[in-house]
Amino acid sequence: MIPVTQTKVNVKNSNGDTVVYGNCFAAVIASMLEVPITEVPNVEVFFHMSHPHWSIIMDTFLKSKGWELWGDDRYRCFHTGLITDQDEMDKAPELCEQLKDSYYLASGLSARGVHHICIYQNGQLVWDPHPSREGLKTIDTFQTLEKIT
């Protein structure tokens, strides 16, 4: 993983509507693939659409590079405050040992009140692509990049 800073941040108009979406997602993908952000599609231009065009574009790009992006709740084991099920809590130590030192993506709300994504390892923030480097206030989802075999 080579840290890449996002080149666009969210901008809202006087009504509070987002007029520019940040490219934190492209930045974490660039970081994980260790490529310049200019090689990653600027999918943030599609975030306002109801159809998930951005997801299709990113999936196609990742596959062309030999990778797939997966939702992966196993990484909750490092964030026990998010676990409400006793069975999941009991399995967390073993699962954390299996996933130890793996990088993963965590999404949630930033301190700025916008949806954001960062890179974590072993339950610790290792890279926030936003220039503030503030990280996440909440975590909602986990994802991982997997090499296509």
mmCIF file with all atom_site columns, C-alpha atoms in Angstrom, residues 61-149:
data_model
loop_
_atom_site.group_PDB
_atom_site.id
_atom_site.type_symbol
_atom_site.label_atom_id
_atom_site.label_alt_id
_atom_site.label_comp_id
_atom_site.label_asym_id
_atom_site.label_entity_id
_atom_site.label_seq_id
_atom_site.pdbx_PDB_ins_code
_atom_site.Cartn_x
_atom_site.Cartn_y
_atom_site.Cartn_z
_atom_site.occupancy
_atom_site.B_iso_or_equiv
_atom_site.pdbx_formal_charge
_atom_site.auth_seq_id
_atom_site.auth_comp_id
_atom_site.auth_asym_id
_atom_site.auth_atom_id
_atom_site.pdbx_PDB_model_num
ATOM 1  C CA . PHE A 1 61  ? -11.361 -1.249  -14.061 1.00 0.00 ? 61  PHE A CA 1
ATOM 2  C CA . LEU A 1 62  ? -10.384 -3.512  -11.162 1.00 0.00 ? 62  LEU A CA 1
ATOM 3  C CA . LYS A 1 63  ? -10.943 -6.665  -13.204 1.00 0.00 ? 63  LYS A CA 1
ATOM 4  C CA . SER A 1 64  ? -8.709  -5.242  -15.935 1.00 0.00 ? 64  SER A CA 1
ATOM 5  C CA . LYS A 1 65  ? -5.987  -4.984  -13.282 1.00 0.00 ? 65  LYS A CA 1
ATOM 6  C CA . GLY A 1 66  ? -6.671  -8.500  -11.930 1.00 0.00 ? 66  GLY A CA 1
ATOM 7  C CA . TRP A 1 67  ? -8.574  -7.463  -8.775  1.00 0.00 ? 67  TRP A CA 1
ATOM 8  C CA . GLU A 1 68  ? -12.086 -7.634  -7.358  1.00 0.00 ? 68  GLU A CA 1
ATOM 9  C CA . LEU A 1 69  ? -13.668 -5.506  -4.638  1.00 0.00 ? 69  LEU A CA 1
ATOM 10 C CA . TRP A 1 70  ? -15.749 -7.404  -2.099  1.00 0.00 ? 70  TRP A CA 1
ATOM 11 C CA . GLY A 1 71  ? -17.885 -6.408  0.856   1.00 0.00 ? 71  GLY A CA 1
ATOM 12 C CA . ASP A 1 72  ? -16.256 -8.176  3.785   1.00 0.00 ? 72  ASP A CA 1
ATOM 13 C CA . ASP A 1 73  ? -17.843 -8.008  7.238   1.00 0.00 ? 73  ASP A CA 1
ATOM 14 C CA . ARG A 1 74  ? -15.177 -10.319 8.656   1.00 0.00 ? 74  ARG A CA 1
ATOM 15 C CA . TYR A 1 75  ? -13.134 -7.202  9.408   1.00 0.00 ? 75  TYR A CA 1
ATOM 16 C CA . ARG A 1 76  ? -15.692 -6.273  12.053  1.00 0.00 ? 76  ARG A CA 1
ATOM 17 C CA . CYS A 1 77  ? -13.640 -8.573  14.315  1.00 0.00 ? 77  CYS A CA 1
ATOM 18 C CA . PHE A 1 78  ? -11.175 -5.676  14.723  1.00 0.00 ? 78  PHE A CA 1
ATOM 19 C CA . HIS A 1 79  ? -14.021 -3.297  15.628  1.00 0.00 ? 79  HIS A CA 1
ATOM 20 C CA . THR A 1 80  ? -15.743 -5.135  18.453  1.00 0.00 ? 80  THR A CA 1
ATOM 21 C CA . GLY A 1 81  ? -17.870 -2.090  19.266  1.00 0.00 ? 81  GLY A CA 1
ATOM 22 C CA . LEU A 1 82  ? -19.759 -2.828  16.064  1.00 0.00 ? 82  LEU A CA 1
ATOM 23 C CA . ILE A 1 83  ? -20.461 -6.464  17.012  1.00 0.00 ? 83  ILE A CA 1
ATOM 24 C CA . THR A 1 84  ? -23.825 -7.123  18.655  1.00 0.00 ? 84  THR A CA 1
ATOM 25 C CA . ASP A 1 85  ? -24.047 -10.896 18.222  1.00 0.00 ? 85  ASP A CA 1
ATOM 26 C CA . GLN A 1 86  ? -22.434 -13.060 20.940  1.00 0.00 ? 86  GLN A CA 1
ATOM 27 C CA . ASP A 1 87  ? -21.512 -15.807 18.497  1.00 0.00 ? 87  ASP A CA 1
ATOM 28 C CA . GLU A 1 88  ? -19.699 -13.288 16.302  1.00 0.00 ? 88  GLU A CA 1
ATOM 29 C CA . MET A 1 89  ? -17.966 -11.876 19.389  1.00 0.00 ? 89  MET A CA 1
ATOM 30 C CA . ASP A 1 90  ? -16.803 -15.366 20.401  1.00 0.00 ? 90  ASP A CA 1
ATOM 31 C CA . LYS A 1 91  ? -15.316 -15.971 16.931  1.00 0.00 ? 91  LYS A CA 1
ATOM 32 C CA . ALA A 1 92  ? -13.650 -12.541 16.679  1.00 0.00 ? 92  ALA A CA 1
ATOM 33 C CA . PRO A 1 93  ? -10.229 -13.429 18.189  1.00 0.00 ? 93  PRO A CA 1
ATOM 34 C CA . GLU A 1 94  ? -9.690  -16.370 15.828  1.00 0.00 ? 94  GLU A CA 1
ATOM 35 C CA . LEU A 1 95  ? -10.907 -14.392 12.841  1.00 0.00 ? 95  LEU A CA 1
ATOM 36 C CA . CYS A 1 96  ? -8.686  -11.421 13.728  1.00 0.00 ? 96  CYS A CA 1
ATOM 37 C CA . GLU A 1 97  ? -5.707  -13.762 13.848  1.00 0.00 ? 97  GLU A CA 1
ATOM 38 C CA . GLN A 1 98  ? -6.545  -15.051 10.343  1.00 0.00 ? 98  GLN A CA 1
ATOM 39 C CA . LEU A 1 99  ? -6.906  -11.510 8.965   1.00 0.00 ? 99  LEU A CA 1
ATOM 40 C CA . LYS A 1 100 ? -3.954  -10.045 10.873  1.00 0.00 ? 100 LYS A CA 1
ATOM 41 C CA . ASP A 1 101 ? -1.944  -7.452  8.941   1.00 0.00 ? 101 ASP A CA 1
ATOM 42 C CA . SER A 1 102 ? -4.349  -7.389  5.978   1.00 0.00 ? 102 SER A CA 1
ATOM 43 C CA . TYR A 1 103 ? -5.334  -3.994  4.614   1.00 0.00 ? 103 TYR A CA 1
ATOM 44 C CA . TYR A 1 104 ? -9.048  -3.339  4.232   1.00 0.00 ? 104 TYR A CA 1
ATOM 45 C CA . LEU A 1 105 ? -11.368 -0.467  3.378   1.00 0.00 ? 105 LEU A CA 1
ATOM 46 C CA . ALA A 1 106 ? -13.784 1.010   5.886   1.00 0.00 ? 106 ALA A CA 1
ATOM 47 C CA . SER A 1 107 ? -16.574 3.425   4.963   1.00 0.00 ? 107 SER A CA 1
ATOM 48 C CA . GLY A 1 108 ? -18.695 5.673   7.105   1.00 0.00 ? 108 GLY A CA 1
ATOM 49 C CA . LEU A 1 109 ? -19.155 9.286   8.097   1.00 0.00 ? 109 LEU A CA 1
ATOM 50 C CA . SER A 1 110 ? -16.228 11.648  8.328   1.00 0.00 ? 110 SER A CA 1
ATOM 51 C CA . ALA A 1 111 ? -15.907 14.483  10.833  1.00 0.00 ? 111 ALA A CA 1
ATOM 52 C CA . ARG A 1 112 ? -17.081 16.700  7.956   1.00 0.00 ? 112 ARG A CA 1
ATOM 53 C CA . GLY A 1 113 ? -20.409 14.837  7.891   1.00 0.00 ? 113 GLY A CA 1
ATOM 54 C CA . VAL A 1 114 ? -19.942 13.247  4.470   1.00 0.00 ? 114 VAL A CA 1
ATOM 55 C CA . HIS A 1 115 ? -19.641 9.621   3.449   1.00 0.00 ? 115 HIS A CA 1
ATOM 56 C CA . HIS A 1 116 ? -15.946 8.737   3.316   1.00 0.00 ? 116 HIS A CA 1
ATOM 57 C CA . ILE A 1 117 ? -13.619 5.758   2.899   1.00 0.00 ? 117 ILE A CA 1
ATOM 58 C CA . CYS A 1 118 ? -10.250 5.011   4.507   1.00 0.00 ? 118 CYS A CA 1
ATOM 59 C CA . ILE A 1 119 ? -7.726  2.188   4.707   1.00 0.00 ? 119 ILE A CA 1
ATOM 60 C CA . TYR A 1 120 ? -7.381  0.201   7.933   1.00 0.00 ? 120 TYR A CA 1
ATOM 61 C CA . GLN A 1 121 ? -5.190  -2.613  9.193   1.00 0.00 ? 121 GLN A CA 1
ATOM 62 C CA . ASN A 1 122 ? -5.725  -4.589  12.417  1.00 0.00 ? 122 ASN A CA 1
ATOM 63 C CA . GLY A 1 123 ? -8.480  -2.192  13.494  1.00 0.00 ? 123 GLY A CA 1
ATOM 64 C CA . GLN A 1 124 ? -6.311  0.897   13.118  1.00 0.00 ? 124 GLN A CA 1
ATOM 65 C CA . LEU A 1 125 ? -6.571  3.692   10.584  1.00 0.00 ? 125 LEU A CA 1
ATOM 66 C CA . VAL A 1 126 ? -3.486  3.541   8.353   1.00 0.00 ? 126 VAL A CA 1
ATOM 67 C CA . TRP A 1 127 ? -4.516  5.973   5.632   1.00 0.00 ? 127 TRP A CA 1
ATOM 68 C CA . ASP A 1 128 ? -7.121  8.695   5.287   1.00 0.00 ? 128 ASP A CA 1
ATOM 69 C CA . PRO A 1 129 ? -6.898  10.071  1.748   1.00 0.00 ? 129 PRO A CA 1
ATOM 70 C CA . HIS A 1 130 ? -8.522  13.385  2.759   1.00 0.00 ? 130 HIS A CA 1
ATOM 71 C CA . PRO A 1 131 ? -6.016  16.203  3.336   1.00 0.00 ? 131 PRO A CA 1
ATOM 72 C CA . SER A 1 132 ? -7.288  16.629  6.931   1.00 0.00 ? 132 SER A CA 1
ATOM 73 C CA . ARG A 1 133 ? -6.327  13.008  7.775   1.00 0.00 ? 133 ARG A CA 1
ATOM 74 C CA . GLU A 1 134 ? -9.157  13.051  10.376  1.00 0.00 ? 134 GLU A CA 1
ATOM 75 C CA . GLY A 1 135 ? -10.400 9.548   9.619   1.00 0.00 ? 135 GLY A CA 1
ATOM 76 C CA . LEU A 1 136 ? -13.914 8.273   10.218  1.00 0.00 ? 136 LEU A CA 1
ATOM 77 C CA . LYS A 1 137 ? -16.334 9.115   13.019  1.00 0.00 ? 137 LYS A CA 1
ATOM 78 C CA . THR A 1 138 ? -18.460 6.062   12.246  1.00 0.00 ? 138 THR A CA 1
ATOM 79 C CA . ILE A 1 139 ? -17.906 2.872   10.272  1.00 0.00 ? 139 ILE A CA 1
ATOM 80 C CA . ASP A 1 140 ? -20.754 1.291   8.325   1.00 0.00 ? 140 ASP A CA 1
ATOM 81 C CA . THR A 1 141 ? -19.154 -1.079  5.837   1.00 0.00 ? 141 THR A CA 1
ATOM 82 C CA . PHE A 1 142 ? -15.972 -3.012  5.172   1.00 0.00 ? 142 PHE A CA 1
ATOM 83 C CA . GLN A 1 143 ? -14.472 -4.023  1.844   1.00 0.00 ? 143 GLN A CA 1
ATOM 84 C CA . THR A 1 144 ? -11.381 -5.815  0.665   1.00 0.00 ? 144 THR A CA 1
ATOM 85 C CA . LEU A 1 145 ? -9.541  -6.096  -2.605  1.00 0.00 ? 145 LEU A CA 1
ATOM 86 C CA . GLU A 1 146 ? -8.901  -9.667  -3.684  1.00 0.00 ? 146 GLU A CA 1
ATOM 87 C CA . LYS A 1 147 ? -6.564  -10.799 -6.438  1.00 0.00 ? 147 LYS A CA 1
ATOM 88 C CA . ILE A 1 148 ? -8.396  -12.716 -9.157  1.00 0.00 ? 148 ILE A CA 1
ATOM 89 C CA . THR A 1 149 ? -6.969  -16.216 -9.401  1.00 0.00 ? 149 THR A CA 1
#
